[in-house]
mmCIF file of C-alpha atoms in Angstrom:
data_model
loop_
_atom_site.group_PDB
_atom_site.id
_atom_site.type_symbol
_atom_site.label_atom_id
_atom_site.label_comp_id
_atom_site.label_asym_id
_atom_site.label_seq_id
_atom_site.Cartn_x
_atom_site.Cartn_y
_atom_site.Cartn_z
ATOM 1 C CA MET A 1 143.334 170.235 21.406
ATOM 2 C CA ALA A 2 140.669 168.094 23.003
ATOM 3 C CA GLU A 3 137.840 166.893 20.789
ATOM 4 C CA GLU A 4 135.256 168.873 22.739
ATOM 5 C CA GLU A 5 137.291 172.059 22.368
ATOM 6 C CA CYS A 6 137.467 171.886 18.591
ATOM 7 C CA GLY A 7 135.384 174.564 16.906
ATOM 8 C CA HIS A 8 135.862 172.965 13.458
ATOM 9 C CA GLU A 9 137.337 176.243 12.166
ATOM 10 C CA CYS A 10 140.094 174.472 10.276
ATOM 11 C CA GLY A 11 141.255 177.508 8.347
ATOM 12 C CA ASN A 12 142.189 179.309 11.573
ATOM 13 C CA CYS A 13 143.632 176.305 13.404
ATOM 14 C CA SER A 14 147.371 176.192 14.101
ATOM 15 C CA LYS A 15 147.371 173.076 16.256
ATOM 16 C CA GLU A 16 150.017 170.676 14.987
ATOM 17 C CA GLY A 17 148.467 167.618 13.365
ATOM 18 C CA CYS A 18 144.930 168.909 13.822
ATOM 19 C CA LYS A 19 144.241 169.519 10.149
ATOM 20 C CA ASP A 20 145.190 165.939 9.349
ATOM 21 C CA ARG A 21 142.704 164.561 11.887
ATOM 22 C CA ASP A 22 139.588 162.856 10.532
ATOM 23 C CA MET A 23 136.811 165.390 11.136
ATOM 24 C CA HIS A 24 134.022 163.146 9.815
ATOM 25 C CA GLU A 25 131.036 162.493 12.048
ATOM 26 C CA GLN A 26 130.690 158.877 13.104
ATOM 27 C CA LEU A 27 127.783 156.828 11.840
ATOM 28 C CA HIS A 28 125.331 155.497 14.387
ATOM 29 C CA ALA A 29 126.416 152.114 15.754
ATOM 30 C CA GLY A 30 123.412 150.500 14.078
ATOM 31 C CA SER A 31 124.133 152.006 10.638
ATOM 32 C CA SER A 32 125.946 150.770 7.568
ATOM 33 C CA VAL A 33 126.643 152.964 4.532
ATOM 34 C CA LYS A 34 129.145 151.859 1.889
ATOM 35 C CA LYS A 35 129.347 154.778 -0.551
ATOM 36 C CA VAL A 36 128.172 158.394 -0.358
ATOM 37 C CA ILE A 37 127.474 160.573 -3.400
ATOM 38 C CA ALA A 38 126.906 164.316 -3.006
ATOM 39 C CA VAL A 39 124.660 165.963 -5.600
ATOM 40 C CA ILE A 40 125.588 169.645 -5.836
ATOM 41 C CA SER A 41 125.044 172.730 -7.964
ATOM 42 C CA GLY A 42 126.464 176.229 -8.106
ATOM 43 C CA LYS A 43 122.996 177.820 -8.101
ATOM 44 C CA GLY A 44 119.411 177.021 -7.272
ATOM 45 C CA GLY A 45 116.603 176.054 -9.612
ATOM 46 C CA VAL A 46 118.527 173.537 -11.715
ATOM 47 C CA GLY A 47 116.563 170.451 -10.632
ATOM 48 C CA LYS A 48 119.105 168.991 -8.264
ATOM 49 C CA SER A 49 116.514 167.303 -6.045
ATOM 50 C CA MET A 50 114.891 165.668 -9.078
ATOM 51 C CA VAL A 51 118.273 164.352 -10.222
ATOM 52 C CA THR A 52 118.938 163.018 -6.716
ATOM 53 C CA SER A 53 115.567 161.281 -6.656
ATOM 54 C CA LEU A 54 116.001 159.769 -10.129
ATOM 55 C CA LEU A 55 119.481 158.461 -9.290
ATOM 56 C CA ALA A 56 118.415 156.898 -5.990
ATOM 57 C CA ALA A 57 115.392 155.232 -7.596
ATOM 58 C CA LYS A 58 117.397 153.934 -10.557
ATOM 59 C CA VAL A 59 120.246 152.551 -8.445
ATOM 60 C CA HIS A 60 117.694 150.796 -6.234
ATOM 61 C CA ARG A 61 116.000 149.249 -9.269
ATOM 62 C CA ASP A 62 119.410 147.988 -10.351
ATOM 63 C CA GLY A 63 119.602 145.871 -7.209
ATOM 64 C CA TYR A 64 121.479 148.098 -4.793
ATOM 65 C CA ARG A 65 120.158 149.443 -1.507
ATOM 66 C CA SER A 66 119.944 153.221 -1.861
ATOM 67 C CA ALA A 67 119.189 156.106 0.469
ATOM 68 C CA ILE A 68 118.808 159.884 0.379
ATOM 69 C CA LEU A 69 120.038 162.299 3.016
ATOM 70 C CA ASP A 70 118.137 165.496 2.281
ATOM 71 C CA ALA A 71 120.613 168.200 3.345
ATOM 72 C CA ASP A 72 118.427 171.006 1.996
ATOM 73 C CA ILE A 73 117.077 171.651 5.485
ATOM 74 C CA THR A 74 115.132 174.858 4.785
ATOM 75 C CA GLY A 75 113.760 173.831 1.400
ATOM 76 C CA PRO A 76 113.294 170.054 1.337
ATOM 77 C CA SER A 77 111.492 168.656 -1.705
ATOM 78 C CA ILE A 78 112.576 165.010 -1.669
ATOM 79 C CA PRO A 79 109.543 163.811 0.374
ATOM 80 C CA THR A 80 107.186 165.288 -2.234
ATOM 81 C CA ALA A 81 108.946 163.503 -5.101
ATOM 82 C CA PHE A 82 108.441 160.158 -3.340
ATOM 83 C CA GLY A 83 104.902 160.853 -2.115
ATOM 84 C CA LEU A 84 105.904 160.900 1.553
ATOM 85 C CA GLN A 85 104.505 164.292 2.606
ATOM 86 C CA GLU A 86 102.425 162.803 5.421
ATOM 87 C CA GLU A 87 105.163 160.579 6.846
ATOM 88 C CA ARG A 88 106.988 161.371 10.086
ATOM 89 C CA ALA A 89 110.244 159.850 11.315
ATOM 90 C CA GLU A 90 110.260 157.605 14.389
ATOM 91 C CA GLY A 91 112.981 157.272 16.985
ATOM 92 C CA GLY A 92 114.045 155.368 20.055
ATOM 93 C CA SER A 93 117.012 154.165 22.085
ATOM 94 C CA MET A 94 119.449 151.449 21.048
ATOM 95 C CA ALA A 95 122.228 149.591 22.880
ATOM 96 C CA GLY A 96 125.584 149.817 21.117
ATOM 97 C CA PRO A 97 128.514 147.348 21.130
ATOM 98 C CA ASP A 98 129.759 148.887 24.375
ATOM 99 C CA GLY A 99 126.429 148.266 26.064
ATOM 100 C CA LYS A 100 125.583 151.973 26.258
ATOM 101 C CA HIS A 101 122.282 153.199 24.903
ATOM 102 C CA SER A 102 122.089 155.960 22.323
ATOM 103 C CA GLU A 103 119.165 157.751 20.757
ATOM 104 C CA TYR A 104 118.371 157.082 17.110
ATOM 105 C CA ILE A 105 116.025 158.158 14.327
ATOM 106 C CA LYS A 106 114.638 155.773 11.720
ATOM 107 C CA PRO A 107 114.563 156.975 8.103
ATOM 108 C CA VAL A 108 111.319 156.812 6.176
ATOM 109 C CA THR A 109 111.247 154.150 3.467
ATOM 110 C CA SER A 110 109.620 154.864 0.105
ATOM 111 C CA ALA A 111 107.239 152.532 -1.694
ATOM 112 C CA GLY A 112 110.148 151.277 -3.799
ATOM 113 C CA GLY A 113 112.468 150.741 -0.844
ATOM 114 C CA VAL A 114 114.635 153.897 -0.827
ATOM 115 C CA GLN A 115 115.544 155.029 2.699
ATOM 116 C CA ILE A 116 115.058 158.791 3.121
ATOM 117 C CA MET A 117 115.754 161.297 5.875
ATOM 118 C CA SER A 118 114.456 164.832 5.459
ATOM 119 C CA MET A 119 113.672 167.739 7.768
ATOM 120 C CA ASN A 120 110.006 167.538 6.775
ATOM 121 C CA PHE A 121 109.773 164.165 8.558
ATOM 122 C CA LEU A 122 110.529 165.894 11.859
ATOM 123 C CA LEU A 123 108.104 168.815 11.537
ATOM 124 C CA PRO A 124 104.501 168.742 12.808
ATOM 125 C CA HIS A 125 103.381 169.915 9.371
ATOM 126 C CA GLU A 126 105.338 169.858 6.116
ATOM 127 C CA THR A 127 104.564 173.526 5.494
ATOM 128 C CA ASP A 128 106.100 174.647 8.786
ATOM 129 C CA PRO A 129 109.091 176.896 7.994
ATOM 130 C CA VAL A 130 112.540 176.129 9.364
ATOM 131 C CA ILE A 131 113.764 179.535 10.495
ATOM 132 C CA TRP A 132 117.258 178.629 11.664
ATOM 133 C CA ARG A 133 120.692 180.161 11.320
ATOM 134 C CA GLY A 134 123.564 178.392 9.584
ATOM 135 C CA PRO A 135 125.196 176.621 12.572
ATOM 136 C CA VAL A 136 121.896 175.048 13.641
ATOM 137 C CA ILE A 137 121.141 173.908 10.075
ATOM 138 C CA SER A 138 124.625 172.408 9.802
ATOM 139 C CA GLY A 139 124.058 170.596 13.080
ATOM 140 C CA ALA A 140 120.892 169.026 11.687
ATOM 141 C CA VAL A 141 122.816 167.702 8.693
ATOM 142 C CA ARG A 142 125.390 166.108 10.984
ATOM 143 C CA GLN A 143 122.580 164.513 12.975
ATOM 144 C CA PHE A 144 121.018 163.102 9.822
ATOM 145 C CA TRP A 145 124.298 161.272 9.265
ATOM 146 C CA GLY A 146 125.186 160.308 12.835
ATOM 147 C CA ASP A 147 121.854 159.827 14.631
ATOM 148 C CA VAL A 148 119.840 158.104 11.896
ATOM 149 C CA VAL A 149 120.021 154.313 11.640
ATOM 150 C CA TRP A 150 120.737 153.634 7.987
ATOM 151 C CA ASP A 151 120.035 149.978 7.193
ATOM 152 C CA ASN A 152 122.775 148.357 5.093
ATOM 153 C CA VAL A 153 122.920 151.114 2.451
ATOM 154 C CA ASP A 154 125.054 150.561 -0.661
ATOM 155 C CA PHE A 155 124.703 154.094 -2.039
ATOM 156 C CA MET A 156 123.602 157.174 -0.160
ATOM 157 C CA PHE A 157 122.822 160.323 -2.143
ATOM 158 C CA VAL A 158 123.147 163.641 -0.327
ATOM 159 C CA ASP A 159 120.916 166.332 -1.812
ATOM 160 C CA CYS A 160 122.869 169.497 -1.013
ATOM 161 C CA PRO A 161 121.399 172.999 -1.077
ATOM 162 C CA PRO A 162 122.764 175.174 -3.907
ATOM 163 C CA GLY A 163 125.953 177.178 -3.680
ATOM 164 C CA THR A 164 129.110 176.772 -1.650
ATOM 165 C CA GLY A 165 127.971 177.954 1.790
ATOM 166 C CA ASP A 166 127.585 176.480 5.259
ATOM 167 C CA VAL A 167 125.638 173.321 4.486
ATOM 168 C CA PRO A 168 127.644 172.038 1.461
ATOM 169 C CA LEU A 169 130.807 172.734 3.470
ATOM 170 C CA THR A 170 129.362 170.801 6.427
ATOM 171 C CA VAL A 171 128.545 167.890 4.125
ATOM 172 C CA PHE A 172 132.097 167.738 2.760
ATOM 173 C CA GLN A 173 133.725 168.100 6.171
ATOM 174 C CA SER A 174 131.389 165.885 8.209
ATOM 175 C CA ILE A 175 130.485 163.062 5.833
ATOM 176 C CA PRO A 176 132.973 160.819 3.977
ATOM 177 C CA ILE A 177 131.966 161.662 0.406
ATOM 178 C CA ASP A 178 133.119 159.153 -2.225
ATOM 179 C CA GLY A 179 132.052 161.123 -5.285
ATOM 180 C CA ILE A 180 130.208 164.179 -6.534
ATOM 181 C CA VAL A 181 127.653 164.711 -9.275
ATOM 182 C CA VAL A 182 127.365 168.341 -10.443
ATOM 183 C CA VAL A 183 123.982 169.436 -11.813
ATOM 184 C CA ALA A 184 123.745 172.390 -14.197
ATOM 185 C CA SER A 185 121.303 173.945 -16.645
ATOM 186 C CA PRO A 186 122.050 175.335 -20.121
ATOM 187 C CA GLN A 187 121.727 179.051 -19.316
ATOM 188 C CA GLN A 188 124.343 181.657 -20.135
ATOM 189 C CA LEU A 189 126.130 181.574 -16.780
ATOM 190 C CA VAL A 190 126.550 177.792 -16.705
ATOM 191 C CA ARG A 191 130.345 177.945 -16.935
ATOM 192 C CA VAL A 192 130.714 180.168 -13.884
ATOM 193 C CA ILE A 193 128.200 178.058 -11.967
ATOM 194 C CA VAL A 194 129.901 174.781 -12.827
ATOM 195 C CA GLU A 195 133.334 176.216 -12.131
ATOM 196 C CA LYS A 196 132.313 177.268 -8.606
ATOM 197 C CA ALA A 197 131.031 173.781 -7.814
ATOM 198 C CA VAL A 198 134.034 172.066 -9.388
ATOM 199 C CA ASN A 199 136.509 174.306 -7.580
ATOM 200 C CA MET A 200 134.833 173.597 -4.244
ATOM 201 C CA ALA A 201 134.993 169.865 -4.884
ATOM 202 C CA ASN A 202 138.663 170.102 -5.810
ATOM 203 C CA MET A 203 139.442 172.169 -2.717
ATOM 204 C CA MET A 204 137.776 169.513 -0.570
ATOM 205 C CA LYS A 205 139.676 166.796 -2.505
ATOM 206 C CA VAL A 206 136.570 164.847 -3.455
ATOM 207 C CA PRO A 207 136.404 163.178 -6.902
ATOM 208 C CA ILE A 208 133.775 164.399 -9.358
ATOM 209 C CA LEU A 209 131.959 161.619 -11.200
ATOM 210 C CA GLY A 210 130.656 163.972 -13.872
ATOM 211 C CA LEU A 211 128.100 166.583 -14.927
ATOM 212 C CA ILE A 212 124.364 166.288 -15.478
ATOM 213 C CA GLU A 213 122.646 168.914 -17.582
ATOM 214 C CA ASN A 214 118.996 169.363 -16.672
ATOM 215 C CA MET A 215 116.428 171.189 -18.828
ATOM 216 C CA SER A 216 118.722 170.462 -21.749
ATOM 217 C CA TYR A 217 116.049 170.454 -24.451
ATOM 218 C CA VAL A 218 112.367 169.991 -25.287
ATOM 219 C CA LYS A 219 111.433 167.233 -27.703
ATOM 220 C CA CYS A 220 108.761 168.173 -30.240
ATOM 221 C CA PRO A 221 105.843 165.739 -29.792
ATOM 222 C CA ASP A 222 105.107 165.800 -33.524
ATOM 223 C CA CYS A 223 108.486 165.466 -35.252
ATOM 224 C CA GLY A 224 110.760 164.413 -32.375
ATOM 225 C CA LYS A 225 113.202 167.279 -32.974
ATOM 226 C CA GLU A 226 115.143 168.455 -29.914
ATOM 227 C CA LEU A 227 114.510 172.148 -29.342
ATOM 228 C CA ARG A 228 117.094 174.094 -27.309
ATOM 229 C CA ILE A 229 114.863 176.712 -25.745
ATOM 230 C CA PHE A 230 117.734 178.220 -23.741
ATOM 231 C CA GLY A 231 119.899 178.401 -26.862
ATOM 232 C CA GLU A 232 122.858 176.257 -27.830
ATOM 233 C CA ASN A 233 124.903 175.270 -24.814
ATOM 234 C CA ASN A 234 128.559 174.435 -24.362
ATOM 235 C CA ILE A 235 128.330 171.772 -21.699
ATOM 236 C CA ASP A 236 130.630 169.440 -23.645
ATOM 237 C CA GLY A 237 133.291 172.125 -23.941
ATOM 238 C CA ILE A 238 133.011 172.945 -20.245
ATOM 239 C CA ALA A 239 133.282 169.284 -19.307
ATOM 240 C CA LYS A 240 136.349 168.898 -21.513
ATOM 241 C CA ASP A 241 138.023 171.947 -19.972
ATOM 242 C CA PHE A 242 137.662 170.442 -16.500
ATOM 243 C CA GLY A 243 138.438 166.887 -17.559
ATOM 244 C CA LEU A 244 134.919 165.721 -16.713
ATOM 245 C CA GLU A 245 132.259 163.586 -18.361
ATOM 246 C CA VAL A 246 128.718 164.617 -19.230
ATOM 247 C CA LEU A 247 126.747 161.812 -17.608
ATOM 248 C CA ALA A 248 123.237 162.805 -18.672
ATOM 249 C CA ARG A 249 121.136 165.382 -20.469
ATOM 250 C CA LEU A 250 117.625 165.582 -19.084
ATOM 251 C CA PRO A 251 114.884 167.135 -21.188
ATOM 252 C CA ILE A 252 112.064 169.396 -20.062
ATOM 253 C CA GLU A 253 109.351 166.792 -20.136
ATOM 254 C CA GLN A 254 105.814 166.943 -18.789
ATOM 255 C CA LYS A 255 105.828 163.286 -17.800
ATOM 256 C CA MET A 256 108.749 163.778 -15.445
ATOM 257 C CA SER A 257 107.362 166.947 -13.901
ATOM 258 C CA VAL A 258 103.951 165.387 -13.283
ATOM 259 C CA ALA A 259 105.472 162.240 -11.775
ATOM 260 C CA VAL A 260 107.624 164.244 -9.344
ATOM 261 C CA ASP A 261 104.738 166.532 -8.372
ATOM 262 C CA ASN A 262 102.496 163.503 -7.763
ATOM 263 C CA GLY A 263 105.095 161.678 -5.661
ATOM 264 C CA GLU A 264 105.686 159.027 -8.314
ATOM 265 C CA VAL A 265 109.335 159.595 -9.170
ATOM 266 C CA GLU A 266 110.052 155.887 -8.691
ATOM 267 C CA THR A 267 107.797 155.054 -11.661
ATOM 268 C CA LEU A 268 110.078 156.968 -14.067
ATOM 269 C CA ASP A 269 112.445 154.780 -16.067
ATOM 270 C CA GLU A 270 113.055 156.761 -19.244
ATOM 271 C CA GLY A 271 116.745 155.866 -19.561
ATOM 272 C CA TYR A 272 117.983 159.462 -19.318
ATOM 273 C CA ILE A 273 119.813 158.819 -16.079
ATOM 274 C CA ASP A 274 121.203 155.326 -16.843
ATOM 275 C CA ARG A 275 124.748 156.403 -17.682
ATOM 276 C CA ALA A 276 124.974 158.502 -14.534
ATOM 277 C CA ALA A 277 123.720 155.572 -12.470
ATOM 278 C CA GLN A 278 126.406 153.352 -14.016
ATOM 279 C CA ALA A 279 129.087 155.869 -13.014
ATOM 280 C CA VAL A 280 127.813 155.719 -9.435
ATOM 281 C CA GLU A 281 127.516 151.935 -9.394
ATOM 282 C CA SER A 282 131.093 151.562 -10.652
ATOM 283 C CA LEU A 283 132.213 152.577 -7.156
ATOM 284 C CA ILE A 284 131.104 149.153 -5.946
ATOM 285 C CA LYS A 285 131.882 145.977 -7.828
ATOM 286 C CA LYS A 286 128.726 143.896 -7.577
ATOM 287 C CA VAL A 287 129.383 140.212 -6.926
#
């Protein structure tokens, strides 16, 4: 089967040797990305974009070059967290090693130095809706990987939309993912939600670095007691059942919410995410 004839419908393909072929999109000739971490969840509303932003900012503070590929095409929130709502991506044409020119897009760089590509950077106005069907959205994700010039990135974080549909599948099939961080919240259905995400990762044969529980507790400002407003959770038991590690427990905290809403996520350094950042950074041995 010729490359141009491939419909990427691997489950229905009977071509000998096809399923063993590398289906990953190629990076732009001017790009360099060492490790890619997908941040996923089994449902929406668990704070996945905030976790992605905190991880990218922390890893960058630790001396690595970090980037975010915002794969949540129809509901991007990463630009807001970094205060980049008014920014728009620039592009051009670049000569590759073979002398041929190819089009490219430049990511937007945050105040702290994190490279970011999001759909909002390509829209005339950030509030313009993206009313696209799945295949077109998946194509945009592939372009964010292959047409954007990523400048010497050590760790790229891919903020996936919730669930196990078209876009997360495109991310796993099109981008060489080195590890996954699963984000959950302490509600009743957390086990089912985590299990869906974990099973998808296992089916795609991508290692899971661990779990992050967001909205884990509220700390009383007077006595410091941790209040479990969603009730007692069983995140440790779930992690043990799947052979995973709980990398972080993030509280419901006004300071974090205000910082994200005001585009100041890079100013947050509360230590909640440090262990998760260490798990990511262990993928590269710093010299």
